[in-house]
Structures are given as C-alpha cells and as structure tokens.
Amino acid sequence: MVHTLPQPDLPQPAPRTAPVLPLEIWGATDRGRQREGNEDSIYPHSVAESTSFRPNAEHLAQKGQLLLVADGVGGAKAGAEASQWAVRVAVDRYYDLPGPDPSVDLQAAIEVANVSLYQYLQSTATQEAGCTMAAAVIHRNMLYVANVGDSRVYVIRNGQIVQQTRDHTLTQQKVDQQIITVEDAKVDPDQHVLTRSLGAAETVRVGVFPPLQLFEGDVVLICSDGLTDMLEDAEIVRVLGSSSMRRAAQRLIEAANKRGGVDNISVVLARAGGKPPGGGGPLEWGGNLVDSVRRMALWQKLSLLAGGVFIVVAFCVMVALGWWMYEQGREKPMPTPTPRATEEVTIAPTETIAPTDTPQPTPTERGPVPPTSTLITPTATNTPVPPTNTPVPPTNTPIPPTATPDQGGGGGGGEPEETPGGKPKPTANTGS
C-alpha cells in the first residue's frame, strides 16, 4: 500500500542532485505507568546506546542514518532481551552490507536479525519471546521504510501526519477484508494480536514500502504502540509543534503517560533540515549543550574541566579573602570619640515680679542680705518668735501684734512668765 503526502508547492529537485539536508535526531524510551519493566529498544538512543556500534561519517555518507524501534514480546526480561538482540544485529548487519539500494539492505538486515534472534531464543528455551520492529533509513533526502509487527513509521509534513507502515495484526486483516471499519479497529479486541514478529520462526516476511523524498521541515517519527494506543494522530501533530526533537520526544512520552501509560513508550524523531529557525527554549538549549559536550574530544573535555576547576578555585579564594578582611576589621578596636564639652546654660526667669508699694529695707538699715534664689513672703503667725542672739535691726514696717497676750505686763522686751518651779512657762507652738 502506497501512502501519499501533500507535496510542497516548490519544484521538487531530483533526489540525487539535491543538497543533502542536515538531520536533527532524538530518541527516547519510557517504561510507562503500568509496566514493571521496559521491553522496548531503540536506535539511536540519545542517552544510552542499545548497541555498541556507532557509524562514522563514512558509513553515514554511504548508507544513511538508520532509525529503529523494537517492542519486546514475552515478558519483561525475555522481551527486553529479544528487542535488544534484534536491534543490535540489525544495526551491525545494515552497515556491513555493501549494496547500493537502502531498501534491499534494510530488508536483508531485518531478516538476518530475525534468524539470529530465533536461534538465540531456541538456545535459551524462551520460544515465547520475540519482538516487533519498525525501521527507517534517511539517505540523501530519501526515506526508506520497513516493518514487522505493529510498531509504526510516520511522516509529518505541513501539519499533516501519514502512516508509512502497515500493522501486522488480526485487526488490520479484518480491516483489509472489510470485516470492520477503521473506526471499529480502534476498539477491536484483536488489535494487539500479532500475525508477524521477529523470533517467532526462522523466516519472516518483512513489509517494505516505496521510498519517499523528504523536504526541509519534514519530521519522521518511529514509535511503538505504547504511543499510538494513547494518542490520536492529530494529537501527535499538536504535541510535536515546532519544538526541538529532544523536547518533542519528551512531550510525546509525557502526553502518553498522562493518558494512562499502559505500555512502554518509545519514540525516535528525525527532522530534515535540522532545527527550526528560532526554535528551542532553555530546556532544549541545555540538552543541546550536553550533546555538544558528549561529542567533544578527550582533550577538549579535559580543558573544559580544568577551566571549570579554575573558576571554582578562584571564587573560593575571593570569598576567603573577603572573609579575612572582614575579620580583620572586626578585631581592630574602634577609636573612642572625644566627648564634647558641655556649656552651662543659665536660664533667665520668665516671670517678672512687679514692684509693690511696701517700702523695702535698705542695706544700711538691715545689714547685708544673703543672696537667695527664692523670694520669701512674710506671713502672719500666732506663734511668738523666740528671742535669738542676733539683734533684729529696726524696720520701718510695724510688727503686727501676736495672737497670744502678755501675762503679767512684762512689756514688749520682758522675759516669759515663770512657773512656780522656776521653769519657763511653755507656750503653744503651732508651727515655725
């Protein structure tokens, strides 16, 4: 079955003469939410290669970029071993074949992987195990596709997605025989019953499809059914958007897990023409930086490490120097400020005493007056003032009579009246 895609309006150059478009590639696989282990294997894997073989620039120029997704069958351990075995053999065999036709070499590599896997499973008594495989090769702007099982290859162009492979399941046979419709196939109970798989028999029929020319901006998606069971085709296009392949792979896996993640999820993405203009946010930039570091030579990595160590040491020295200077400043005693001399301020009285008409004694009449800051106003009292040794100078102010009359007519200057015992008669003292 030939699948067609909307072609660009620009004239299509001949495949062999067009300039080779660069590729942005990223692969990721996830256990999902309901499986105990991950039975999927992919190539190339952007975190840990599933095979030790890495094609060099000469291999890529002659054979193109190989992309694989294998979904293990038969349980967590057996399925994982089967998918890893098949991927490793297929990669090694494809780049060893000298044939000029990538389609023929791709088919032969999958057939060799099937034979090798079948023999391995027979030797380990795990006949129930096996795997599916979806494969693609991008060589000189051409896409070559092959598959066994229900893992798929898609091409996304101008916002439209088209499946390039055919599932090998009982449900697909029903659709081909028009027993059920395509819509009914989405809920058919036999949609995961495989009619072909690697390792089930010594020979297998590989589905091979006509090559398709790629244009700048085209995205190739290879995935397991853990993605397509959770997301519709339109959702895959929406999630992809214009993100980098790294971010797009992460978003696809996250979206499938949000829908339930009932199976392992694996995706391999390749964009013809490289990264989109202006694409890539902070997360993509960080991922690209890590990839660049991985591709560095050993001496470049050592130089980068030495520079980082130098920066850290310099920063620590600056911090230590600043702390030492701070401590030195704390230990040095601070100069004690000299207290400023206080000035005695004399506050002038704010209340002015008005002069009275009462004549005041003069210094010649009463003698010197001791200085005092309090003005004492004489008050009348009923208690006679006892005589003192200090003569009281005469004043011009008449002395008012006291409240106690003299007894015996002793006169103003007489002594107090004595009692029969010869003692002075006490007087009532009401206060001084």
PDB file of N, CA and C in Angstrom, residues 319-373:
ATOM      1  N   VAL A 319      36.232  34.541  48.076  1.00  0.00           N
ATOM      2  CA  VAL A 319      35.379  34.501  49.264  1.00  0.00           C
ATOM      3  C   VAL A 319      36.210  34.469  50.533  1.00  0.00           C
ATOM      4  N   ALA A 320      37.290  33.637  50.544  1.00  0.00           N
ATOM      5  CA  ALA A 320      38.147  33.557  51.731  1.00  0.00           C
ATOM      6  C   ALA A 320      38.832  34.888  52.012  1.00  0.00           C
ATOM      7  N   LEU A 321      39.313  35.568  50.964  1.00  0.00           N
ATOM      8  CA  LEU A 321      39.961  36.869  51.144  1.00  0.00           C
ATOM      9  C   LEU A 321      38.988  37.905  51.695  1.00  0.00           C
ATOM     10  N   GLY A 322      37.788  37.912  51.171  1.00  0.00           N
ATOM     11  CA  GLY A 322      36.795  38.847  51.687  1.00  0.00           C
ATOM     12  C   GLY A 322      36.453  38.587  53.144  1.00  0.00           C
ATOM     13  N   TRP A 323      36.380  37.308  53.528  1.00  0.00           N
ATOM     14  CA  TRP A 323      36.076  36.969  54.928  1.00  0.00           C
ATOM     15  C   TRP A 323      37.227  37.374  55.844  1.00  0.00           C
ATOM     16  N   TRP A 324      38.489  37.168  55.371  1.00  0.00           N
ATOM     17  CA  TRP A 324      39.644  37.559  56.179  1.00  0.00           C
ATOM     18  C   TRP A 324      39.660  39.064  56.408  1.00  0.00           C
ATOM     19  N   MET A 325      39.377  39.825  55.377  1.00  0.00           N
ATOM     20  CA  MET A 325      39.348  41.278  55.534  1.00  0.00           C
ATOM     21  C   MET A 325      38.235  41.695  56.484  1.00  0.00           C
ATOM     22  N   TYR A 326      37.135  40.996  56.427  1.00  0.00           N
ATOM     23  CA  TYR A 326      36.037  41.311  57.346  1.00  0.00           C
ATOM     24  C   TYR A 326      36.437  41.036  58.784  1.00  0.00           C
ATOM     25  N   GLU A 327      37.116  39.906  59.044  1.00  0.00           N
ATOM     26  CA  GLU A 327      37.528  39.572  60.389  1.00  0.00           C
ATOM     27  C   GLU A 327      38.576  40.553  60.893  1.00  0.00           C
ATOM     28  N   GLN A 328      39.499  40.971  60.013  1.00  0.00           N
ATOM     29  CA  GLN A 328      40.492  41.957  60.426  1.00  0.00           C
ATOM     30  C   GLN A 328      39.830  43.260  60.870  1.00  0.00           C
ATOM     31  N   GLY A 329      38.810  43.650  60.159  1.00  0.00           N
ATOM     32  CA  GLY A 329      38.099  44.865  60.538  1.00  0.00           C
ATOM     33  C   GLY A 329      37.384  44.734  61.870  1.00  0.00           C
ATOM     34  N   ARG A 330      36.915  43.519  62.174  1.00  0.00           N
ATOM     35  CA  ARG A 330      36.231  43.322  63.452  1.00  0.00           C
ATOM     36  C   ARG A 330      37.202  43.333  64.621  1.00  0.00           C
ATOM     37  N   GLU A 331      38.441  42.771  64.481  1.00  0.00           N
ATOM     38  CA  GLU A 331      39.393  42.684  65.582  1.00  0.00           C
ATOM     39  C   GLU A 331      39.999  44.042  65.926  1.00  0.00           C
ATOM     40  N   LYS A 332      40.166  44.967  65.018  1.00  0.00           N
ATOM     41  CA  LYS A 332      40.761  46.281  65.279  1.00  0.00           C
ATOM     42  C   LYS A 332      39.798  47.135  66.092  1.00  0.00           C
ATOM     43  N   PRO A 333      40.253  47.645  67.313  1.00  0.00           N
ATOM     44  CA  PRO A 333      39.334  48.446  68.138  1.00  0.00           C
ATOM     45  C   PRO A 333      38.961  49.748  67.449  1.00  0.00           C
ATOM     46  N   MET A 334      37.786  50.108  67.633  1.00  0.00           N
ATOM     47  CA  MET A 334      37.298  51.345  67.046  1.00  0.00           C
ATOM     48  C   MET A 334      37.714  52.523  67.930  1.00  0.00           C
ATOM     49  N   PRO A 335      38.175  53.658  67.399  1.00  0.00           N
ATOM     50  CA  PRO A 335      38.553  54.830  68.218  1.00  0.00           C
ATOM     51  C   PRO A 335      37.359  55.375  68.979  1.00  0.00           C
ATOM     52  N   THR A 336      37.668  55.702  70.298  1.00  0.00           N
ATOM     53  CA  THR A 336      36.605  56.228  71.151  1.00  0.00           C
ATOM     54  C   THR A 336      36.422  57.708  70.860  1.00  0.00           C
ATOM     55  N   PRO A 337      35.265  58.130  70.565  1.00  0.00           N
ATOM     56  CA  PRO A 337      35.065  59.550  70.251  1.00  0.00           C
ATOM     57  C   PRO A 337      35.261  60.431  71.484  1.00  0.00           C
ATOM     58  N   THR A 338      35.922  61.594  71.352  1.00  0.00           N
ATOM     59  CA  THR A 338      36.150  62.551  72.450  1.00  0.00           C
ATOM     60  C   THR A 338      34.840  63.255  72.779  1.00  0.00           C
ATOM     61  N   PRO A 339      34.463  63.187  74.100  1.00  0.00           N
ATOM     62  CA  PRO A 339      33.188  63.839  74.450  1.00  0.00           C
ATOM     63  C   PRO A 339      33.272  65.346  74.283  1.00  0.00           C
ATOM     64  N   ARG A 340      32.298  65.931  73.787  1.00  0.00           N
ATOM     65  CA  ARG A 340      32.241  67.374  73.593  1.00  0.00           C
ATOM     66  C   ARG A 340      31.959  68.070  74.921  1.00  0.00           C
ATOM     67  N   ALA A 341      32.651  69.207  75.169  1.00  0.00           N
ATOM     68  CA  ALA A 341      32.453  69.971  76.405  1.00  0.00           C
ATOM     69  C   ALA A 341      31.065  70.554  76.426  1.00  0.00           C
ATOM     70  N   THR A 342      30.456  70.357  77.587  1.00  0.00           N
ATOM     71  CA  THR A 342      29.100  70.882  77.732  1.00  0.00           C
ATOM     72  C   THR A 342      29.173  72.305  78.251  1.00  0.00           C
ATOM     73  N   GLU A 343      28.343  73.128  77.790  1.00  0.00           N
ATOM     74  CA  GLU A 343      28.279  74.528  78.206  1.00  0.00           C
ATOM     75  C   GLU A 343      27.146  74.710  79.202  1.00  0.00           C
ATOM     76  N   GLU A 344      27.496  75.434  80.262  1.00  0.00           N
ATOM     77  CA  GLU A 344      26.480  75.705  81.272  1.00  0.00           C
ATOM     78  C   GLU A 344      25.577  76.817  80.772  1.00  0.00           C
ATOM     79  N   VAL A 345      24.354  76.492  80.770  1.00  0.00           N
ATOM     80  CA  VAL A 345      23.379  77.437  80.248  1.00  0.00           C
ATOM     81  C   VAL A 345      22.579  77.978  81.411  1.00  0.00           C
ATOM     82  N   THR A 346      22.546  79.295  81.521  1.00  0.00           N
ATOM     83  CA  THR A 346      21.760  79.953  82.570  1.00  0.00           C
ATOM     84  C   THR A 346      20.429  80.358  81.986  1.00  0.00           C
ATOM     85  N   ILE A 347      19.431  79.851  82.613  1.00  0.00           N
ATOM     86  CA  ILE A 347      18.070  80.114  82.133  1.00  0.00           C
ATOM     87  C   ILE A 347      17.535  81.324  82.867  1.00  0.00           C
ATOM     88  N   ALA A 348      17.225  82.335  82.167  1.00  0.00           N
ATOM     89  CA  ALA A 348      16.671  83.548  82.769  1.00  0.00           C
ATOM     90  C   ALA A 348      15.252  83.297  83.202  1.00  0.00           C
ATOM     91  N   PRO A 349      14.870  83.892  84.305  1.00  0.00           N
ATOM     92  CA  PRO A 349      13.468  83.708  84.749  1.00  0.00           C
ATOM     93  C   PRO A 349      12.516  84.329  83.752  1.00  0.00           C
ATOM     94  N   THR A 350      11.453  83.630  83.543  1.00  0.00           N
ATOM     95  CA  THR A 350      10.462  84.103  82.574  1.00  0.00           C
ATOM     96  C   THR A 350       9.365  84.913  83.235  1.00  0.00           C
ATOM     97  N   GLU A 351       9.286  84.831  84.599  1.00  0.00           N
ATOM     98  CA  GLU A 351       8.219  85.563  85.288  1.00  0.00           C
ATOM     99  C   GLU A 351       8.817  86.804  85.964  1.00  0.00           C
ATOM    100  N   THR A 352       8.251  87.920  85.720  1.00  0.00           N
ATOM    101  CA  THR A 352       8.730  89.192  86.290  1.00  0.00           C
ATOM    102  C   THR A 352       7.826  89.598  87.447  1.00  0.00           C
ATOM    103  N   ILE A 353       8.465  89.865  88.572  1.00  0.00           N
ATOM    104  CA  ILE A 353       7.689  90.240  89.763  1.00  0.00           C
ATOM    105  C   ILE A 353       7.513  91.765  89.755  1.00  0.00           C
ATOM    106  N   ALA A 354       6.312  92.168  89.778  1.00  0.00           N
ATOM    107  CA  ALA A 354       6.033  93.614  89.765  1.00  0.00           C
ATOM    108  C   ALA A 354       6.390  94.233  91.123  1.00  0.00           C
ATOM    109  N   PRO A 355       6.916  95.414  91.104  1.00  0.00           N
ATOM    110  CA  PRO A 355       7.245  96.082  92.403  1.00  0.00           C
ATOM    111  C   PRO A 355       5.981  96.411  93.180  1.00  0.00           C
ATOM    112  N   THR A 356       6.091  96.391  94.508  1.00  0.00           N
ATOM    113  CA  THR A 356       4.968  96.693  95.403  1.00  0.00           C
ATOM    114  C   THR A 356       5.220  98.050  96.069  1.00  0.00           C
ATOM    115  N   ASP A 357       4.182  98.528  96.724  1.00  0.00           N
ATOM    116  CA  ASP A 357       4.285  99.816  97.418  1.00  0.00           C
ATOM    117  C   ASP A 357       4.910  99.709  98.788  1.00  0.00           C
ATOM    118  N   THR A 358       5.141  98.440  99.200  1.00  0.00           N
ATOM    119  CA  THR A 358       5.706  98.257 100.538  1.00  0.00           C
ATOM    120  C   THR A 358       7.151  98.688 100.519  1.00  0.00           C
ATOM    121  N   PRO A 359       7.561  99.588 101.396  1.00  0.00           N
ATOM    122  CA  PRO A 359       8.962 100.044 101.408  1.00  0.00           C
ATOM    123  C   PRO A 359       9.880  98.914 101.813  1.00  0.00           C
ATOM    124  N   GLN A 360      10.990  98.748 101.134  1.00  0.00           N
ATOM    125  CA  GLN A 360      11.948  97.687 101.418  1.00  0.00           C
ATOM    126  C   GLN A 360      13.084  98.267 102.241  1.00  0.00           C
ATOM    127  N   PRO A 361      13.607  97.439 103.086  1.00  0.00           N
ATOM    128  CA  PRO A 361      14.751  97.932 103.897  1.00  0.00           C
ATOM    129  C   PRO A 361      15.964  98.151 103.017  1.00  0.00           C
ATOM    130  N   THR A 362      16.728  99.107 103.443  1.00  0.00           N
ATOM    131  CA  THR A 362      17.954  99.410 102.731  1.00  0.00           C
ATOM    132  C   THR A 362      19.075  98.634 103.344  1.00  0.00           C
ATOM    133  N   PRO A 363      20.149  98.437 102.632  1.00  0.00           N
ATOM    134  CA  PRO A 363      21.270  97.671 103.191  1.00  0.00           C
ATOM    135  C   PRO A 363      21.843  98.312 104.432  1.00  0.00           C
ATOM    136  N   THR A 364      21.794  99.625 104.564  1.00  0.00           N
ATOM    137  CA  THR A 364      22.382 100.266 105.736  1.00  0.00           C
ATOM    138  C   THR A 364      21.551 100.047 106.958  1.00  0.00           C
ATOM    139  N   GLU A 365      20.247  99.816 106.777  1.00  0.00           N
ATOM    140  CA  GLU A 365      19.369  99.651 107.925  1.00  0.00           C
ATOM    141  C   GLU A 365      19.362  98.221 108.430  1.00  0.00           C
ATOM    142  N   ARG A 366      19.447  97.207 107.515  1.00  0.00           N
ATOM    143  CA  ARG A 366      19.325  95.817 107.949  1.00  0.00           C
ATOM    144  C   ARG A 366      20.608  95.050 107.795  1.00  0.00           C
ATOM    145  N   GLY A 367      21.606  95.651 107.251  1.00  0.00           N
ATOM    146  CA  GLY A 367      22.845  94.913 107.045  1.00  0.00           C
ATOM    147  C   GLY A 367      22.800  94.167 105.727  1.00  0.00           C
ATOM    148  N   PRO A 368      23.871  93.492 105.477  1.00  0.00           N
ATOM    149  CA  PRO A 368      23.914  92.748 104.185  1.00  0.00           C
ATOM    150  C   PRO A 368      22.869  91.655 104.114  1.00  0.00           C
ATOM    151  N   VAL A 369      22.249  91.509 102.974  1.00  0.00           N
ATOM    152  CA  VAL A 369      21.207  90.490 102.756  1.00  0.00           C
ATOM    153  C   VAL A 369      21.841  89.285 102.050  1.00  0.00           C
ATOM    154  N   PRO A 370      21.733  88.158 102.672  1.00  0.00           N
ATOM    155  CA  PRO A 370      22.352  86.982 102.000  1.00  0.00           C
ATOM    156  C   PRO A 370      21.675  86.717 100.654  1.00  0.00           C
ATOM    157  N   PRO A 371      22.496  86.317  99.724  1.00  0.00           N
ATOM    158  CA  PRO A 371      21.879  86.028  98.402  1.00  0.00           C
ATOM    159  C   PRO A 371      20.979  84.806  98.457  1.00  0.00           C
ATOM    160  N   THR A 372      19.896  84.869  97.813  1.00  0.00           N
ATOM    161  CA  THR A 372      18.940  83.741  97.770  1.00  0.00           C
ATOM    162  C   THR A 372      18.241  83.772  96.439  1.00  0.00           C
ATOM    163  N   SER A 373      17.826  82.594  96.024  1.00  0.00           N
ATOM    164  CA  SER A 373      17.109  82.477  94.741  1.00  0.00           C
ATOM    165  C   SER A 373      15.631  82.334  94.926  1.00  0.00           C
TER     166      SER A 373
END
